[in-house]
PDB file of C-alpha atoms in Angstrom:
ATOM      1  CA  MET B 290     139.979  65.767 154.490  1.00 79.00           C
ATOM      2  CA  PHE B 291     139.464  68.663 152.298  1.00 88.00           C
ATOM      3  CA  ASN B 292     142.806  69.680 153.373  1.00 94.00           C
ATOM      4  CA  LEU B 293     144.263  65.989 151.860  1.00 96.00           C
ATOM      5  CA  LEU B 294     142.118  66.190 148.847  1.00 96.00           C
ATOM      6  CA  ILE B 295     143.423  69.787 147.512  1.00 96.00           C
ATOM      7  CA  LYS B 296     146.721  68.792 148.264  1.00 96.00           C
ATOM      8  CA  LEU B 297     146.536  65.617 146.243  1.00 97.00           C
ATOM      9  CA  ILE B 298     144.695  67.519 143.378  1.00 97.00           C
ATOM     10  CA  LEU B 299     147.384  70.505 143.393  1.00 97.00           C
ATOM     11  CA  SER B 300     150.098  67.926 143.083  1.00 97.00           C
ATOM     12  CA  HIS B 301     148.209  66.248 139.880  1.00 97.00           C
ATOM     13  CA  ILE B 302     148.012  69.560 138.807  1.00 97.00           C
ATOM     14  CA  ILE B 303     151.755  70.563 139.116  1.00 97.00           C
ATOM     15  CA  GLY B 304     153.039  67.147 137.902  1.00 96.00           C
ATOM     16  CA  ASP B 305     150.659  66.778 135.204  1.00 96.00           C
ATOM     17  CA  PHE B 306     150.080  70.035 133.558  1.00 96.00           C
ATOM     18  CA  VAL B 307     152.552  72.741 135.136  1.00 97.00           C
ATOM     19  CA  LEU B 308     155.947  70.434 134.515  1.00 97.00           C
ATOM     20  CA  GLN B 309     155.054  68.029 132.093  1.00 95.00           C
ATOM     21  CA  PRO B 310     156.612  70.212 128.577  1.00 95.00           C
ATOM     22  CA  GLN B 311     154.434  69.059 125.392  1.00 95.00           C
ATOM     23  CA  LYS B 312     158.030  67.423 124.407  1.00 96.00           C
ATOM     24  CA  TRP B 313     157.662  64.996 126.953  1.00 96.00           C
ATOM     25  CA  VAL B 314     154.202  64.312 126.104  1.00 94.00           C
ATOM     26  CA  ALA B 315     154.961  63.509 122.223  1.00 95.00           C
ATOM     27  CA  ASP B 316     158.268  61.224 123.229  1.00 96.00           C
ATOM     28  CA  LYS B 317     156.257  59.601 125.455  1.00 95.00           C
ATOM     29  CA  VAL B 318     153.559  58.619 122.380  1.00 93.00           C
ATOM     30  CA  GLU B 319     156.299  57.842 120.140  1.00 94.00           C
ATOM     31  CA  ASN B 320     158.636  55.714 122.003  1.00 96.00           C
ATOM     32  CA  LYS B 321     155.970  54.557 124.384  1.00 94.00           C
ATOM     33  CA  ALA B 322     157.741  52.278 127.333  1.00 95.00           C
ATOM     34  CA  LYS B 323     160.772  53.238 125.941  1.00 95.00           C
ATOM     35  CA  SER B 324     160.407  56.942 126.652  1.00 96.00           C
ATOM     36  CA  LYS B 325     162.881  58.151 129.399  1.00 97.00           C
ATOM     37  CA  TYR B 326     160.600  61.104 130.152  1.00 97.00           C
ATOM     38  CA  LEU B 327     157.842  59.070 130.992  1.00 96.00           C
ATOM     39  CA  TYR B 328     160.140  57.830 134.063  1.00 97.00           C
ATOM     40  CA  TYR B 329     161.142  61.624 134.238  1.00 97.00           C
ATOM     41  CA  HIS B 330     157.259  62.546 134.627  1.00 97.00           C
ATOM     42  CA  ILE B 331     156.743  59.719 136.982  1.00 97.00           C
ATOM     43  CA  LEU B 332     159.995  60.948 139.301  1.00 97.00           C
ATOM     44  CA  VAL B 333     158.351  64.789 139.025  1.00 97.00           C
ATOM     45  CA  HIS B 334     154.989  63.554 140.211  1.00 97.00           C
ATOM     46  CA  THR B 335     156.850  61.734 143.121  1.00 97.00           C
ATOM     47  CA  ILE B 336     158.825  64.620 144.097  1.00 97.00           C
ATOM     48  CA  VAL B 337     155.649  67.219 144.053  1.00 97.00           C
ATOM     49  CA  LEU B 338     153.757  64.815 145.883  1.00 97.00           C
ATOM     50  CA  LEU B 339     156.425  64.511 148.648  1.00 96.00           C
ATOM     51  CA  ILE B 340     157.045  68.137 148.745  1.00 96.00           C
ATOM     52  CA  VAL B 341     153.508  69.074 148.802  1.00 96.00           C
ATOM     53  CA  LEU B 342     152.374  66.672 151.428  1.00 95.00           C
ATOM     54  CA  GLN B 343     155.782  67.915 153.545  1.00 91.00           C
ATOM     55  CA  PHE B 344     156.915  64.289 153.675  1.00 88.00           C
ATOM     56  CA  GLN B 345     154.266  63.938 156.258  1.00 85.00           C
ATOM     57  CA  GLY B 346     154.053  59.767 156.218  1.00 85.00           C
ATOM     58  CA  TYR B 347     150.776  59.213 153.411  1.00 93.00           C
ATOM     59  CA  TRP B 348     153.714  56.502 151.935  1.00 94.00           C
ATOM     60  CA  LEU B 349     150.538  54.065 151.151  1.00 96.00           C
ATOM     61  CA  GLY B 350     148.980  56.655 149.078  1.00 96.00           C
ATOM     62  CA  ILE B 351     152.017  58.204 147.517  1.00 96.00           C
ATOM     63  CA  VAL B 352     152.699  54.337 146.593  1.00 97.00           C
ATOM     64  CA  ILE B 353     149.319  53.937 145.123  1.00 97.00           C
ATOM     65  CA  ILE B 354     149.045  57.464 143.459  1.00 98.00           C
ATOM     66  CA  ILE B 355     152.541  57.086 141.905  1.00 97.00           C
ATOM     67  CA  LEU B 356     151.958  53.098 140.670  1.00 98.00           C
ATOM     68  CA  THR B 357     148.754  54.024 139.220  1.00 98.00           C
ATOM     69  CA  HIS B 358     149.863  57.116 137.501  1.00 97.00           C
ATOM     70  CA  PHE B 359     152.426  55.166 135.540  1.00 97.00           C
ATOM     71  CA  VAL B 360     150.603  52.238 134.588  1.00 97.00           C
ATOM     72  CA  PHE B 361     147.361  54.814 133.308  1.00 97.00           C
ATOM     73  CA  ASP B 362     149.906  56.426 131.535  1.00 96.00           C
ATOM     74  CA  LEU B 363     151.550  53.739 129.893  1.00 96.00           C
ATOM     75  CA  ILE B 364     148.209  52.299 128.806  1.00 96.00           C
ATOM     76  CA  LYS B 365     147.151  55.785 127.290  1.00 95.00           C
ATOM     77  CA  VAL B 366     150.395  55.877 125.270  1.00 94.00           C
ATOM     78  CA  TYR B 367     149.622  52.581 123.223  1.00 95.00           C
ATOM     79  CA  LEU B 368     145.799  52.926 123.004  1.00 95.00           C
ATOM     80  CA  ASN B 369     147.072  56.426 121.392  1.00 90.00           C
ATOM     81  CA  GLN B 370     146.750  54.937 117.951  1.00 87.00           C
ATOM     82  CA  TRP B 371     143.013  53.202 118.322  1.00 91.00           C
ATOM     83  CA  LEU B 372     141.405  55.767 120.190  1.00 91.00           C
ATOM     84  CA  SER B 373     140.457  58.988 120.147  1.00 91.00           C
ATOM     85  CA  SER B 374     143.312  61.694 122.186  1.00 90.00           C
ATOM     86  CA  ARG B 375     140.489  63.825 123.488  1.00 91.00           C
ATOM     87  CA  ILE B 376     138.517  59.965 125.047  1.00 95.00           C
ATOM     88  CA  LEU B 377     142.056  58.837 126.332  1.00 95.00           C
ATOM     89  CA  PHE B 378     142.742  62.325 128.022  1.00 95.00           C
ATOM     90  CA  PHE B 379     139.426  62.842 129.819  1.00 96.00           C
ATOM     91  CA  THR B 380     139.653  59.179 130.743  1.00 96.00           C
ATOM     92  CA  ASP B 381     142.990  59.421 132.439  1.00 96.00           C
ATOM     93  CA  GLN B 382     142.468  62.201 134.046  1.00 97.00           C
ATOM     94  CA  LEU B 383     139.016  60.911 135.518  1.00 97.00           C
ATOM     95  CA  LEU B 384     141.089  57.749 136.592  1.00 97.00           C
ATOM     96  CA  HIS B 385     143.880  59.880 138.181  1.00 98.00           C
ATOM     97  CA  LEU B 386     140.576  61.849 140.044  1.00 97.00           C
ATOM     98  CA  PHE B 387     139.585  58.439 141.181  1.00 97.00           C
ATOM     99  CA  VAL B 388     142.793  57.138 142.395  1.00 98.00           C
ATOM    100  CA  ILE B 389     143.301  60.617 144.634  1.00 97.00           C
ATOM    101  CA  ALA B 390     139.630  60.182 145.897  1.00 96.00           C
ATOM    102  CA  ILE B 391     140.448  56.547 147.084  1.00 96.00           C
ATOM    103  CA  VAL B 392     143.746  57.611 148.702  1.00 97.00           C
ATOM    104  CA  VAL B 393     141.720  60.517 150.871  1.00 96.00           C
ATOM    105  CA  TYR B 394     139.285  57.384 151.601  1.00 95.00           C
ATOM    106  CA  ILE B 395     141.519  55.714 153.161  1.00 95.00           C
ATOM    107  CA  TYR B 396     143.101  57.913 155.242  1.00 94.00           C
ATOM    108  CA  GLU B 397     140.176  59.839 156.025  1.00 93.00           C
ATOM    109  CA  PRO B 398     137.136  58.090 155.307  1.00 91.00           C
ATOM    110  CA  PHE B 399     133.979  59.917 154.159  1.00 85.00           C
ATOM    111  CA  ILE B 400     130.209  59.395 153.063  1.00 84.00           C
ATOM    112  CA  ILE B 401     128.714  59.944 149.311  1.00 75.00           C
ATOM    113  CA  GLU B 402     125.095  61.202 149.667  1.00 77.00           C
ATOM    114  CA  LEU B 403     123.673  59.976 146.590  1.00 76.00           C
ATOM    115  CA  ASP B 404     120.490  61.364 147.752  1.00 79.00           C
ATOM    116  CA  LEU B 405     121.873  65.265 146.726  1.00 79.00           C
ATOM    117  CA  LEU B 406     122.232  64.230 143.169  1.00 80.00           C
ATOM    118  CA  TYR B 407     118.353  63.775 143.363  1.00 85.00           C
ATOM    119  CA  SER B 408     117.840  67.139 145.083  1.00 88.00           C
ATOM    120  CA  ASP B 409     115.743  69.528 143.851  1.00 90.00           C
ATOM    121  CA  LYS B 410     118.433  72.062 143.268  1.00 92.00           C
ATOM    122  CA  VAL B 411     120.607  69.526 141.519  1.00 92.00           C
ATOM    123  CA  LEU B 412     117.328  68.283 138.881  1.00 93.00           C
ATOM    124  CA  LEU B 413     116.594  72.063 138.306  1.00 95.00           C
ATOM    125  CA  THR B 414     120.150  72.881 137.673  1.00 95.00           C
ATOM    126  CA  LEU B 415     120.907  69.962 135.315  1.00 96.00           C
ATOM    127  CA  GLY B 416     117.366  70.533 133.635  1.00 97.00           C
ATOM    128  CA  ALA B 417     118.135  74.308 132.981  1.00 97.00           C
ATOM    129  CA  ILE B 418     121.898  73.532 131.828  1.00 97.00           C
ATOM    130  CA  PHE B 419     120.410  70.319 129.333  1.00 97.00           C
ATOM    131  CA  THR B 420     117.688  72.984 128.097  1.00 97.00           C
ATOM    132  CA  THR B 421     119.957  76.094 127.792  1.00 97.00           C
ATOM    133  CA  THR B 422     122.010  73.992 125.441  1.00 96.00           C
ATOM    134  CA  PHE B 423     120.490  70.977 123.282  1.00 95.00           C
ATOM    135  CA  VAL B 424     116.933  71.981 123.317  1.00 97.00           C
ATOM    136  CA  ILE B 425     117.476  75.629 122.208  1.00 96.00           C
ATOM    137  CA  SER B 426     119.618  74.283 119.649  1.00 95.00           C
ATOM    138  CA  ILE B 427     117.190  72.588 118.027  1.00 95.00           C
ATOM    139  CA  VAL B 428     114.594  75.133 118.421  1.00 96.00           C
ATOM    140  CA  ILE B 429     116.656  77.676 117.027  1.00 94.00           C
ATOM    141  CA  LYS B 430     117.339  75.734 114.209  1.00 91.00           C
ATOM    142  CA  VAL B 431     113.645  74.902 113.601  1.00 93.00           C
ATOM    143  CA  LEU B 432     112.758  78.258 113.796  1.00 92.00           C
ATOM    144  CA  THR B 433     115.431  79.621 111.553  1.00 89.00           C
ATOM    145  CA  SER B 434     114.810  76.562 109.187  1.00 85.00           C
ATOM    146  CA  LYS B 435     112.830  78.666 106.560  1.00 82.00           C
ATOM    147  CA  TRP B 436     115.864  80.673 105.725  1.00 80.00           C
ATOM    148  CA  SER B 437     118.668  78.946 103.854  1.00 68.00           C
ATOM    149  CA  ILE B 438     122.305  80.820 103.662  1.00 65.00           C
ATOM    150  CA  ALA B 439     125.558  79.499 103.328  1.00 59.00           C
ATOM    151  CA  GLU B 440     127.545  81.957 105.813  1.00 51.00           C
ATOM    152  CA  ASP B 441     131.007  80.058 105.126  1.00 47.00           C
ATOM    153  CA  GLN B 442     132.068  77.633 102.858  1.00 49.00           C
ATOM    154  CA  GLU B 443     132.570  74.293 104.194  1.00 50.00           C
ATOM    155  CA  ASN B 444     136.420  74.115 104.428  1.00 52.00           C
ATOM    156  CA  GLU B 445     136.323  77.612 105.859  1.00 60.00           C
ATOM    157  CA  SER B 446     134.803  76.771 108.872  1.00 65.00           C
ATOM    158  CA  LEU B 447     135.199  74.490 111.733  1.00 74.00           C
ATOM    159  CA  LYS B 448     132.535  71.461 111.999  1.00 77.00           C
ATOM    160  CA  ASN B 449     129.918  72.312 114.424  1.00 81.00           C
ATOM    161  CA  ALA B 450     131.699  75.609 115.645  1.00 81.00           C
ATOM    162  CA  GLY B 451     128.555  77.512 115.427  1.00 81.00           C
ATOM    163  CA  ALA B 452     126.301  74.890 117.429  1.00 87.00           C
ATOM    164  CA  TYR B 453     129.104  75.122 120.324  1.00 91.00           C
ATOM    165  CA  ILE B 454     129.716  78.492 120.523  1.00 90.00           C
ATOM    166  CA  GLY B 455     125.741  79.086 120.830  1.00 92.00           C
ATOM    167  CA  MET B 456     125.487  76.465 123.269  1.00 95.00           C
ATOM    168  CA  LEU B 457     128.780  78.242 125.229  1.00 95.00           C
ATOM    169  CA  GLU B 458     127.069  81.292 125.272  1.00 94.00           C
ATOM    170  CA  ARG B 459     123.616  80.247 126.144  1.00 97.00           C
ATOM    171  CA  LEU B 460     125.479  78.771 128.950  1.00 97.00           C
ATOM    172  CA  PHE B 461     127.607  82.017 130.206  1.00 96.00           C
ATOM    173  CA  VAL B 462     124.315  84.093 129.924  1.00 97.00           C
ATOM    174  CA  LEU B 463     122.148  81.409 131.713  1.00 97.00           C
ATOM    175  CA  ALA B 464     125.006  81.863 134.544  1.00 97.00           C
ATOM    176  CA  PHE B 465     125.002  85.696 133.991  1.00 97.00           C
ATOM    177  CA  VAL B 466     121.269  86.023 135.164  1.00 97.00           C
ATOM    178  CA  ILE B 467     121.650  83.235 137.704  1.00 96.00           C
ATOM    179  CA  PHE B 468     124.405  85.307 139.582  1.00 95.00           C
ATOM    180  CA  ASN B 469     122.661  88.746 138.589  1.00 95.00           C
ATOM    181  CA  GLN B 470     125.218  89.664 136.552  1.00 95.00           C
ATOM    182  CA  TRP B 471     123.322  91.607 133.959  1.00 94.00           C
ATOM    183  CA  SER B 472     126.446  94.065 132.748  1.00 93.00           C
ATOM    184  CA  ALA B 473     128.160  90.850 131.451  1.00 94.00           C
ATOM    185  CA  ILE B 474     125.286  89.654 129.312  1.00 94.00           C
ATOM    186  CA  GLY B 475     126.164  93.382 127.192  1.00 91.00           C
ATOM    187  CA  PHE B 476     129.885  92.603 127.673  1.00 90.00           C
ATOM    188  CA  LEU B 477     129.338  89.281 125.862  1.00 91.00           C
ATOM    189  CA  LEU B 478     127.122  90.592 123.221  1.00 87.00           C
ATOM    190  CA  ALA B 479     129.989  93.480 122.717  1.00 86.00           C
ATOM    191  CA  ALA B 480     132.589  90.955 122.300  1.00 83.00           C
ATOM    192  CA  LYS B 481     130.792  88.807 120.207  1.00 80.00           C
ATOM    193  CA  SER B 482     129.979  91.427 117.572  1.00 77.00           C
ATOM    194  CA  VAL B 483     133.728  92.599 117.616  1.00 74.00           C
ATOM    195  CA  PHE B 484     134.182  89.023 116.469  1.00 71.00           C
ATOM    196  CA  ARG B 485     131.656  88.484 113.900  1.00 65.00           C
ATOM    197  CA  PHE B 486     132.055  91.849 112.575  1.00 60.00           C
ATOM    198  CA  GLY B 487     135.144  90.617 110.035  1.00 59.00           C
ATOM    199  CA  ASP B 488     132.301  88.101 108.662  1.00 58.00           C
ATOM    200  CA  LEU B 489     129.435  90.644 108.504  1.00 58.00           C
ATOM    201  CA  SER B 490     131.633  93.541 106.559  1.00 55.00           C
ATOM    202  CA  LYS B 491     132.534  90.759 103.796  1.00 55.00           C
ATOM    203  CA  ALA B 492     128.490  90.135 103.193  1.00 50.00           C
ATOM    204  CA  LYS B 493     127.354  91.548 100.001  1.00 52.00           C
ATOM    205  CA  ASP B 494     123.555  92.075 101.022  1.00 59.00           C
ATOM    206  CA  ARG B 495     121.996  91.963 104.639  1.00 66.00           C
ATOM    207  CA  LYS B 496     120.832  88.787 104.753  1.00 75.00           C
ATOM    208  CA  LEU B 497     124.082  87.295 106.438  1.00 73.00           C
ATOM    209  CA  THR B 498     123.827  90.088 109.071  1.00 76.00           C
ATOM    210  CA  GLU B 499     119.951  89.683 109.499  1.00 79.00           C
ATOM    211  CA  TYR B 500     120.348  85.742 110.147  1.00 81.00           C
ATOM    212  CA  ILE B 501     122.774  86.130 112.624  1.00 82.00           C
ATOM    213  CA  LEU B 502     121.127  88.634 114.382  1.00 84.00           C
ATOM    214  CA  ILE B 503     117.867  86.953 114.289  1.00 90.00           C
ATOM    215  CA  GLY B 504     119.864  83.577 115.868  1.00 89.00           C
ATOM    216  CA  THR B 505     121.771  85.795 118.554  1.00 90.00           C
ATOM    217  CA  LEU B 506     118.694  87.539 119.503  1.00 92.00           C
ATOM    218  CA  LEU B 507     116.832  84.093 120.068  1.00 95.00           C
ATOM    219  CA  SER B 508     120.006  82.436 121.544  1.00 95.00           C
ATOM    220  CA  PHE B 509     120.612  85.243 124.431  1.00 96.00           C
ATOM    221  CA  GLY B 510     116.647  85.674 124.857  1.00 96.00           C
ATOM    222  CA  PHE B 511     115.727  81.898 125.185  1.00 97.00           C
ATOM    223  CA  ALA B 512     118.579  81.707 128.075  1.00 97.00           C
ATOM    224  CA  ILE B 513     117.452  84.521 129.798  1.00 97.00           C
ATOM    225  CA  ILE B 514     114.080  83.367 130.077  1.00 97.00           C
ATOM    226  CA  ILE B 515     115.430  80.000 131.007  1.00 97.00           C
ATOM    227  CA  ALA B 516     117.532  81.523 133.822  1.00 97.00           C
ATOM    228  CA  LEU B 517     114.444  83.351 134.944  1.00 97.00           C
ATOM    229  CA  VAL B 518     112.256  80.680 135.141  1.00 97.00           C
ATOM    230  CA  TYR B 519     114.797  78.619 136.849  1.00 97.00           C
ATOM    231  CA  LYS B 520     115.342  81.047 139.448  1.00 96.00           C
ATOM    232  CA  ASN B 521     111.350  81.479 140.052  1.00 95.00           C
ATOM    233  CA  LEU B 522     111.295  77.497 140.418  1.00 94.00           C
ATOM    234  CA  LEU B 523     114.339  77.021 142.772  1.00 91.00           C
ATOM    235  CA  ASN B 524     112.263  79.759 145.132  1.00 90.00           C
ATOM    236  CA  LEU B 525     109.406  78.006 145.150  1.00 87.00           C
ATOM    237  CA  SER B 526     111.032  74.607 146.003  1.00 73.00           C
TER     238      SER B 526
END
């Protein structure tokens, strides 16, 4: 089962990402069903599937994947003017993966054990992730709310970029502690300091530096605490 699954996912990656130039994507959006690159794309997918599967007779699966891929891509280009490209991209990819799972099930039936989703390890992991990202973001915001510092002009900073950066850095710290890679935390902190150096050098006083330092230490500190709590709870479960 895993061998077939890996082959189909690899074929999808090669056909949808490696061998699809941006020129083809843009042309499909502009010309939709009339785009010759839409059909080139489907042809490339077919050839890649045949090569990766080594012409071993998965004909029904290949037909299902190719037809659904064509339909999904066609629907996506027609919805592009009404829906966000991000929503369309991720929905499209999830649908392709769902079809791949169906094809694998046709040839090699498998059982999805939903009980595993409610195991202690999965629940603890989800709790740690959500706490590290969303909960701690709010906690830090509350703790630093007594200071009001306009770090950037509104047109000079990406919308909500600071919040996303904080979430990502805490997720990295969480993973580093869980896998006992403590030295990597120092590397992450150093990398952030390098990127922040330009902002700090332009500050007229120490307020911005102190504000960023407090936020960073709180962010890293909470992530480390959550990771340690997670590891201890996991050992007890």
